[in-house]
Short mmCIF file of C-alpha atoms in Angstrom, two decimals:
data_model
loop_
_atom_site.label_atom_id
_atom_site.label_comp_id
_atom_site.label_asym_id
_atom_site.label_seq_id
_atom_site.Cartn_x
_atom_site.Cartn_y
_atom_site.Cartn_z
CA UNK A 447 0.01 0.00 0.01
CA UNK A 448 1.47 3.30 -1.01
CA UNK A 449 1.39 6.51 0.87
CA UNK A 450 -1.04 8.09 -1.56
CA UNK A 451 -3.64 5.27 -0.97
CA UNK A 452 -3.49 5.66 2.82
CA UNK A 453 -6.43 7.76 4.39
CA UNK A 454 -5.69 11.05 6.10
CA UNK A 455 -6.14 11.11 9.87
CA UNK A 456 -7.35 14.64 10.55
CA UNK A 457 -7.57 14.43 14.31
CA UNK A 458 -4.16 13.02 14.60
CA UNK A 459 -2.62 15.46 12.22
CA UNK A 460 -4.28 18.38 13.94
CA UNK A 461 -3.14 17.17 17.31
CA UNK A 462 0.29 16.51 16.17
CA UNK A 463 0.33 19.65 14.20
CA UNK A 464 -0.52 21.66 17.23
CA UNK A 465 2.36 20.16 19.02
CA UNK A 466 4.78 20.18 16.14
CA UNK A 467 3.82 23.65 14.84
CA UNK A 468 2.23 22.39 11.57
CA UNK A 469 0.20 25.23 10.03
CA UNK A 470 -1.96 23.16 7.65
CA UNK A 471 -4.77 22.33 10.10
CA UNK A 472 -4.90 25.85 11.69
CA UNK A 473 -6.16 27.59 8.58
CA UNK A 474 -9.81 26.88 9.64
CA UNK A 475 -9.64 28.71 13.01
CA UNK A 476 -10.85 32.40 13.07
CA UNK A 477 -8.15 35.00 12.97
CA UNK A 478 -8.01 37.04 16.12
CA UNK A 479 -7.92 40.86 15.67
CA UNK A 480 -4.62 42.43 16.12
CA UNK A 481 -4.43 44.80 19.06
CA UNK A 482 -4.38 48.51 18.09
CA UNK A 483 -2.02 50.97 19.52
CA UNK A 484 -3.38 52.88 22.52
CA UNK A 485 -3.13 56.33 20.86
CA UNK A 486 -5.61 55.25 18.09
CA UNK A 487 -8.36 54.29 20.59
CA UNK A 488 -7.84 57.54 22.44
CA UNK A 489 -8.27 59.59 19.22
CA UNK A 490 -11.51 57.78 18.31
CA UNK A 491 -12.89 58.32 21.79
CA UNK A 492 -12.19 62.09 21.63
CA UNK A 493 -13.85 62.38 18.20
CA UNK A 494 -16.95 60.58 19.51
CA UNK A 495 -17.16 62.93 22.51
CA UNK A 496 -16.83 66.06 20.35
CA UNK A 497 -19.62 64.77 18.04
CA UNK A 498 -21.95 64.26 21.00
CA UNK A 499 -21.16 67.71 22.35
CA UNK A 500 -21.87 69.35 18.96
CA UNK A 501 -25.15 67.42 18.60
CA UNK A 502 -26.25 68.53 22.06
CA UNK A 503 -25.47 72.19 21.24
CA UNK A 504 -27.43 72.00 17.97
CA UNK A 505 -30.44 70.47 19.69
CA UNK A 506 -30.41 73.18 22.37
CA UNK A 507 -30.33 75.90 19.72
CA UNK A 508 -33.33 74.45 17.89
CA UNK A 509 -35.22 74.00 21.15
CA UNK A 510 -34.73 77.67 22.12
CA UNK A 511 -35.65 79.04 18.68
CA UNK A 512 -38.71 76.77 18.25
CA UNK A 513 -37.26 74.87 15.34
CA UNK A 514 -39.22 72.18 13.62
CA UNK A 515 -36.53 69.53 13.49
CA UNK A 516 -34.41 67.60 15.91
CA UNK A 517 -35.48 65.38 18.73
CA UNK A 518 -37.90 67.96 20.15
CA UNK A 519 -39.90 67.93 16.91
CA UNK A 520 -40.12 64.16 16.74
CA UNK A 521 -43.49 62.62 17.62
CA UNK A 522 -43.70 61.24 21.12
CA UNK A 523 -46.16 58.58 22.17
CA UNK A 524 -46.33 60.03 25.65
CA UNK A 525 -46.98 63.60 24.56
CA UNK A 526 -49.45 62.86 21.75
CA UNK A 527 -51.48 59.73 22.23
CA UNK A 528 -53.08 58.18 19.15
CA UNK A 529 -56.41 59.69 18.13
CA UNK A 530 -57.89 56.32 17.23
CA UNK A 531 -58.11 55.19 20.83
CA UNK A 532 -61.43 55.99 22.52
CA UNK A 533 -59.70 57.40 25.60
CA UNK A 534 -57.75 59.98 23.62
CA UNK A 535 -58.63 63.68 24.16
CA UNK A 536 -60.72 65.59 21.58
CA UNK A 537 -58.93 67.38 18.81
CA UNK A 538 -58.60 71.06 19.86
CA UNK A 539 -59.57 72.33 16.37
CA UNK A 540 -63.12 70.99 16.63
CA UNK A 541 -64.05 72.97 19.76
CA UNK A 542 -62.55 76.04 18.13
CA UNK A 543 -64.70 75.68 15.05
CA UNK A 544 -67.72 75.02 17.20
CA UNK A 545 -67.07 78.20 19.21
CA UNK A 546 -66.61 80.25 16.04
CA UNK A 547 -69.88 78.93 14.67
CA UNK A 548 -71.70 79.79 17.90
CA UNK A 549 -70.15 83.24 17.89
CA UNK A 550 -71.29 83.91 14.32
CA UNK A 551 -74.79 82.75 15.15
CA UNK A 552 -74.91 84.99 18.23
CA UNK A 553 -73.65 87.99 16.23
CA UNK A 554 -76.22 87.39 13.50
CA UNK A 555 -79.02 87.14 16.04
CA UNK A 556 -77.90 90.43 17.57
CA UNK A 557 -77.81 92.08 14.12
CA UNK A 558 -81.26 90.71 13.34
CA UNK A 559 -82.67 92.15 16.55
CA UNK A 560 -81.07 95.54 16.00
CA UNK A 561 -82.37 95.93 12.45
CA UNK A 562 -85.87 94.74 13.20
CA UNK A 563 -86.18 96.84 16.35
CA UNK A 564 -84.96 99.90 14.44
CA UNK A 565 -87.53 99.30 11.70
CA UNK A 566 -90.31 99.00 14.28
CA UNK A 567 -89.42 102.13 16.23
CA UNK A 568 -89.12 104.52 13.28
CA UNK A 569 -90.03 104.57 9.60
CA UNK A 570 -87.25 103.46 7.29
CA UNK A 571 -88.49 105.85 4.55
CA UNK A 572 -88.30 108.86 6.86
CA UNK A 573 -85.22 111.01 7.42
CA UNK A 574 -83.22 109.12 4.81
CA UNK A 575 -80.52 111.79 4.89
CA UNK A 576 -79.70 110.84 8.51
CA UNK A 577 -80.01 114.43 9.77
CA UNK A 578 -77.67 115.63 7.03
CA UNK A 579 -78.06 119.38 6.35
CA UNK A 580 -80.18 119.96 3.28
CA UNK A 581 -79.69 123.69 2.79
CA UNK A 582 -82.72 124.91 4.75
CA UNK A 583 -80.63 127.38 6.73
CA UNK A 584 -78.84 128.88 3.74
CA UNK A 585 -79.77 132.08 1.94
CA UNK A 586 -79.94 132.49 -1.82
CA UNK A 587 -80.25 135.67 -3.81
CA UNK A 588 -83.19 135.88 -6.15
CA UNK A 589 -80.99 136.72 -9.14
CA UNK A 590 -80.71 134.05 -11.81
CA UNK A 591 -83.16 131.70 -10.16
CA UNK A 592 -83.53 129.66 -13.31
CA UNK A 593 -79.82 128.85 -13.53
CA UNK A 594 -79.70 127.87 -9.87
CA UNK A 595 -82.73 125.66 -10.22
CA UNK A 596 -81.17 124.11 -13.28
CA UNK A 597 -78.09 123.30 -11.21
CA UNK A 598 -80.25 121.70 -8.54
CA UNK A 599 -81.88 119.42 -11.08
CA UNK A 600 -78.48 118.61 -12.58
CA UNK A 601 -77.18 117.48 -9.18
CA UNK A 602 -80.24 115.29 -8.76
CA UNK A 603 -79.68 113.78 -12.20
CA UNK A 604 -76.01 113.07 -11.41
CA UNK A 605 -76.76 111.46 -8.08
CA UNK A 606 -79.47 109.30 -9.62
CA UNK A 607 -77.13 108.24 -12.40
CA UNK A 608 -74.44 107.39 -9.87
CA UNK A 609 -76.76 105.00 -8.00
CA UNK A 610 -77.94 103.47 -11.29
CA UNK A 611 -74.41 102.83 -12.48
CA UNK A 612 -73.52 101.32 -9.12
CA UNK A 613 -76.38 98.80 -9.36
CA UNK A 614 -75.47 97.90 -12.93
CA UNK A 615 -71.79 97.48 -12.09
CA UNK A 616 -72.58 95.14 -9.21
CA UNK A 617 -74.82 93.05 -11.42
CA UNK A 618 -71.99 92.60 -13.90
CA UNK A 619 -69.36 91.83 -11.26
CA UNK A 620 -71.35 89.36 -9.20
CA UNK A 621 -72.26 85.76 -10.03
CA UNK A 622 -75.89 84.66 -9.91
CA UNK A 623 -76.49 81.84 -7.41
CA UNK A 624 -79.16 80.33 -5.22
CA UNK A 625 -81.00 82.81 -2.98
CA UNK A 626 -80.70 80.61 0.10
CA UNK A 627 -76.91 80.26 0.10
CA UNK A 628 -74.59 82.21 2.34
CA UNK A 629 -73.86 85.72 1.15
CA UNK A 630 -70.42 86.58 -0.23
CA UNK A 631 -68.90 89.64 -1.87
CA UNK A 632 -69.16 88.09 -5.34
CA UNK A 633 -72.70 86.59 -5.40
CA UNK A 634 -76.19 87.83 -6.23
CA UNK A 635 -79.55 86.22 -6.94
CA UNK A 636 -81.75 88.87 -8.61
CA UNK A 637 -80.72 88.79 -12.26
CA UNK A 638 -82.87 91.38 -14.04
CA UNK A 639 -81.08 90.80 -17.33
CA UNK A 640 -83.02 87.59 -17.87
CA UNK A 641 -86.36 89.27 -17.32
CA UNK A 642 -88.02 87.64 -20.32
CA UNK A 643 -88.55 84.36 -18.46
CA UNK A 644 -90.68 86.28 -15.93
CA UNK A 645 -92.83 88.06 -18.51
CA UNK A 646 -95.90 86.00 -17.60
CA UNK A 647 -95.89 87.58 -14.12
CA UNK A 648 -95.24 91.11 -15.28
CA UNK A 649 -98.90 92.10 -15.07
CA UNK A 650 -98.98 91.35 -11.35
CA UNK A 651 -96.69 94.23 -10.55
CA UNK A 652 -98.32 97.14 -12.31
CA UNK A 653 -99.04 98.74 -8.95
CA UNK A 654 -95.36 99.56 -8.45
CA UNK A 655 -94.56 103.26 -9.14
CA UNK A 656 -93.39 104.26 -12.58
CA UNK A 657 -92.88 107.45 -14.57
CA UNK A 658 -94.11 108.51 -17.98
CA UNK A 659 -91.11 109.07 -20.23
CA UNK A 660 -93.05 111.61 -22.28
CA UNK A 661 -93.37 113.95 -19.30
CA UNK A 662 -91.68 117.30 -19.73
CA UNK A 663 -91.25 117.97 -16.03
CA UNK A 664 -90.36 115.78 -13.06
CA UNK A 665 -92.85 116.17 -10.26
CA UNK A 666 -90.57 116.09 -7.23
CA UNK A 667 -93.44 115.57 -4.80
CA UNK A 668 -94.65 112.47 -6.68
CA UNK A 669 -91.10 111.16 -7.03
CA UNK A 670 -90.60 111.53 -3.25
CA UNK A 671 -93.74 109.52 -2.58
CA UNK A 672 -92.87 106.81 -5.09
CA UNK A 673 -89.39 106.31 -3.72
CA UNK A 674 -90.83 105.89 -0.21
CA UNK A 675 -92.79 102.89 -1.52
CA UNK A 676 -89.64 101.32 -2.94
CA UNK A 677 -87.77 101.82 0.31
CA UNK A 678 -90.65 100.25 2.25
CA UNK A 679 -90.89 97.27 -0.12
CA UNK A 680 -87.18 96.49 0.02
CA UNK A 681 -87.16 96.90 3.83
CA UNK A 682 -90.09 94.56 4.46
CA UNK A 683 -88.78 91.88 2.11
CA UNK A 684 -85.29 92.07 3.60
CA UNK A 685 -86.62 91.70 7.17
CA UNK A 686 -88.72 88.68 6.20
CA UNK A 687 -85.71 87.01 4.63
CA UNK A 688 -83.55 87.81 7.66
CA UNK A 689 -86.11 85.99 9.80
CA UNK A 690 -85.78 82.96 7.52
CA UNK A 691 -81.98 83.20 7.69
CA UNK A 692 -82.08 83.20 11.47
CA UNK A 693 -84.20 80.05 11.56
CA UNK A 694 -82.27 78.11 8.92
CA UNK A 695 -78.75 79.45 8.27
CA UNK A 696 -77.79 81.48 11.34
CA UNK A 697 -76.14 83.84 8.84
CA UNK A 698 -77.03 86.28 6.10
CA UNK A 699 -78.21 84.77 2.81
CA UNK A 700 -77.61 86.04 -0.71
CA UNK A 701 -81.18 87.37 -1.12
CA UNK A 702 -81.23 89.29 2.15
CA UNK A 703 -77.85 90.81 1.41
CA UNK A 704 -78.97 91.98 -2.05
CA UNK A 705 -82.24 93.36 -0.68
CA UNK A 706 -80.19 95.33 1.84
CA UNK A 707 -78.11 96.86 -0.97
CA UNK A 708 -81.24 97.76 -2.95
CA UNK A 709 -82.78 99.33 0.15
CA UNK A 710 -79.65 101.43 0.63
CA UNK A 711 -79.74 102.66 -3.00
CA UNK A 712 -83.43 103.56 -2.73
CA UNK A 713 -82.75 105.56 0.44
CA UNK A 714 -79.90 107.41 -1.24
CA UNK A 715 -82.08 108.47 -4.19
CA UNK A 716 -84.90 109.46 -1.82
CA UNK A 717 -82.48 111.63 0.13
CA UNK A 718 -81.34 113.28 -3.11
CA UNK A 719 -84.93 114.10 -4.08
CA UNK A 720 -85.60 115.53 -0.62
CA UNK A 721 -82.52 117.75 -0.91
CA UNK A 722 -83.69 118.99 -4.30
CA UNK A 723 -87.11 119.82 -2.84
CA UNK A 724 -85.61 121.71 0.12
CA UNK A 725 -83.26 123.73 -2.07
CA UNK A 726 -86.06 124.55 -4.51
CA UNK A 727 -88.32 125.77 -1.70
CA UNK A 728 -85.51 127.90 -0.33
CA UNK A 729 -84.81 129.35 -3.75
CA UNK A 730 -88.42 130.43 -4.48
CA UNK A 731 -89.63 131.37 -1.02
CA UNK A 732 -89.82 135.18 -0.49
CA UNK A 733 -87.50 136.39 2.27
CA UNK A 734 -88.13 140.15 2.30
CA UNK A 735 -88.67 141.78 5.71
CA UNK A 736 -92.27 142.58 6.45
CA UNK A 737 -93.23 145.73 8.34
CA UNK A 738 -94.65 145.18 11.84
CA UNK A 739 -98.41 145.16 11.77
CA UNK A 740 -100.50 147.17 14.25
CA UNK A 741 -102.58 145.44 16.88
CA UNK A 742 -106.07 144.51 15.91
CA UNK A 743 -105.12 143.36 12.43
CA UNK A 744 -104.86 139.71 11.59
CA UNK A 745 -101.45 138.30 10.89
CA UNK A 746 -100.73 137.59 7.29
CA UNK A 747 -100.38 134.00 6.31
CA UNK A 748 -96.81 132.90 5.81
CA UNK A 749 -95.79 132.01 2.28
CA UNK A 750 -96.13 128.33 1.60
CA UNK A 751 -93.24 126.37 0.08
CA UNK A 752 -93.35 125.74 -3.65
CA UNK A 753 -93.04 121.96 -3.32
CA UNK A 754 -94.50 120.02 -0.41
CA UNK A 755 -94.07 116.38 0.47
CA UNK A 756 -95.51 114.03 3.07
CA UNK A 757 -94.12 111.02 4.82
CA UNK A 758 -96.34 108.01 4.33
CA UNK A 759 -97.57 106.56 7.64
CA UNK A 760 -96.96 102.88 8.35
CA UNK A 761 -100.63 101.98 7.95
CA UNK A 762 -100.80 103.47 4.46
CA UNK A 763 -97.47 101.89 3.50
CA UNK A 764 -98.62 98.45 4.55
CA UNK A 765 -101.82 98.96 2.57
CA UNK A 766 -99.72 99.56 -0.52
CA UNK A 767 -97.54 96.56 0.20
CA UNK A 768 -100.54 94.26 0.52
CA UNK A 769 -100.89 94.55 -3.24
CA UNK A 770 -98.17 91.94 -3.51
CA UNK A 771 -100.86 89.30 -3.96
CA UNK A 772 -99.66 86.05 -2.48
CA UNK A 773 -101.31 83.64 -0.08
CA UNK A 774 -98.03 81.86 0.63
CA UNK A 775 -95.92 84.93 1.38
CA UNK A 776 -98.05 87.81 2.75
CA UNK A 777 -95.51 90.56 3.27
CA UNK A 778 -97.26 92.47 6.05
CA UNK A 779 -98.08 89.41 8.19
CA UNK A 780 -94.63 87.85 7.82
CA UNK A 781 -92.99 91.18 8.64
CA UNK A 782 -95.04 91.45 11.83
CA UNK A 783 -93.94 87.92 12.82
CA UNK A 784 -90.30 88.84 12.17
CA UNK A 785 -90.68 91.95 14.35
CA UNK A 786 -92.17 89.92 17.20
CA UNK A 787 -89.39 87.32 16.84
CA UNK A 788 -86.78 90.06 17.22
CA UNK A 789 -88.41 91.04 20.53
CA UNK A 790 -88.13 87.48 21.82
CA UNK A 791 -91.75 86.46 21.51
CA UNK A 792 -92.91 83.05 20.34
CA UNK A 793 -94.01 83.15 16.73
CA UNK A 794 -94.47 80.45 14.09
CA UNK A 795 -91.40 79.78 11.94
CA UNK A 796 -91.23 81.43 8.50
CA UNK A 797 -92.26 79.40 5.45
CA UNK A 798 -89.69 76.94 4.16
CA UNK A 799 -90.16 77.99 0.53
CA UNK A 800 -89.74 81.69 -0.20
CA UNK A 801 -89.67 81.41 -3.97
CA UNK A 802 -92.56 83.85 -4.22
CA UNK A 803 -90.60 86.38 -2.15
CA UNK A 804 -87.70 86.08 -4.56
CA UNK A 805 -90.07 86.76 -7.45
CA UNK A 806 -91.41 89.86 -5.66
CA UNK A 807 -87.88 91.08 -5.03
CA UNK A 808 -86.88 90.50 -8.67
CA UNK A 809 -89.71 92.59 -10.10
CA UNK A 810 -89.30 95.30 -7.45
CA UNK A 811 -85.64 95.64 -8.39
CA UNK A 812 -86.51 95.69 -12.10
CA UNK A 813 -89.14 98.41 -11.63
CA UNK A 814 -86.80 100.44 -9.41
CA UNK A 815 -84.02 100.39 -12.00
CA UNK A 816 -86.46 101.46 -14.67
CA UNK A 817 -87.67 104.26 -12.39
CA UNK A 818 -84.12 105.58 -12.02
CA UNK A 819 -83.62 105.54 -15.78
CA UNK A 820 -86.85 107.51 -16.24
CA UNK A 821 -85.74 110.14 -13.70
CA UNK A 822 -82.50 110.67 -15.58
CA UNK A 823 -84.16 110.97 -18.96
CA UNK A 824 -86.90 113.35 -17.78
CA UNK A 825 -84.44 115.59 -15.94
CA UNK A 826 -82.17 115.74 -18.99
CA UNK A 827 -85.02 117.03 -21.15
CA UNK A 828 -86.28 119.36 -18.45
CA UNK A 829 -82.93 121.07 -17.94
CA UNK A 830 -82.63 121.82 -21.65
CA UNK A 831 -85.95 123.65 -21.85
CA UNK A 832 -86.03 125.08 -18.33
CA UNK A 833 -84.55 128.53 -18.85
CA UNK A 834 -86.24 129.10 -22.22
CA UNK A 835 -89.53 130.10 -20.56
CA UNK A 836 -90.17 133.83 -20.23
CA UNK A 837 -92.59 133.77 -17.35
CA UNK A 838 -91.40 134.33 -13.81
CA UNK A 839 -94.67 133.97 -11.95
CA UNK A 840 -94.33 131.68 -8.92
CA UNK A 841 -97.65 129.97 -9.77
CA UNK A 842 -96.37 128.95 -13.15
CA UNK A 843 -93.24 127.59 -11.46
CA UNK A 844 -95.40 125.68 -9.02
CA UNK A 845 -97.26 124.03 -11.87
CA UNK A 846 -94.02 122.96 -13.47
CA UNK A 847 -92.88 121.39 -10.24
#
């Protein structure tokens, strides 16, 4: 048997190898790491310490400045428990929204009470100038009365045109939407441009004031009375819609907001007409000093103003507003309920469907815009032919007015 055919005894060779220093069987053992010099471990330890110190300084800087990173910004299970668990606290944003909603509702209720109480204590179509001076205490010379009166009518025409352009500009800038939605600065609901679809109901609103375009003169007294009716109509419809808003939205709707703007425009034009009447009366009222009369003689009657106007009482105004024929939305009755609700009394809720009120508001706005256009056109023709007359008799002037 040769040496090559003989089997290899591993245990023996490894044992003998370990004693004899044979390196063949030791190749399978793991190599132990060589020990490093002491100065290398010391350098690594110093670098690690400096890194920890720098990290601690950076974290302290972010914590003082309120930074959004670092360990302080990391989510902590102890600080913020999971929201899915039933024992977790309520999200703080929900109570905030709830409080804001309650605050808006309380503010709207307060606004509703203020407006309705103000409408019940005084007439909205009275003192539309808000105690603004109208020229009653001024003095005018009697020279060139015609030119001065022409200037008064021109101012009235300009102010009427300004309100008309404001209404038309808002109609173009705003988007038509549902009347029951929340009001915004870019929405409206009364689109008078598409008035052809309402032509079947046009005959129901012939009672609303209008002017004859063929008239040569503008009767200021009639215009003052007509504009009072428009102010009263817009006011009553707005208050009814505010009552509906309080019961359903707790905020102002698109229709009530637009009715408020129309009411404001009607009051502005009414104030302009009242100023024109006051200035005209001051211009044509005699102001010469009368001699003192002896005793026993009756006092002479004071000169009456050229143009007189009256404020419509509430009873007469509501009689005119009852012509809005509707069994579903009676304006006078619903306005009385809204007034009582503002005082805190128990009243039935407003009707759920106020589509008829929207129709009333649409035609009232349409007729009001047409009325303003008629005022401008009549005043333009009147100013051209005003100073061509040769008569200066006050009675003739009174007939023209």
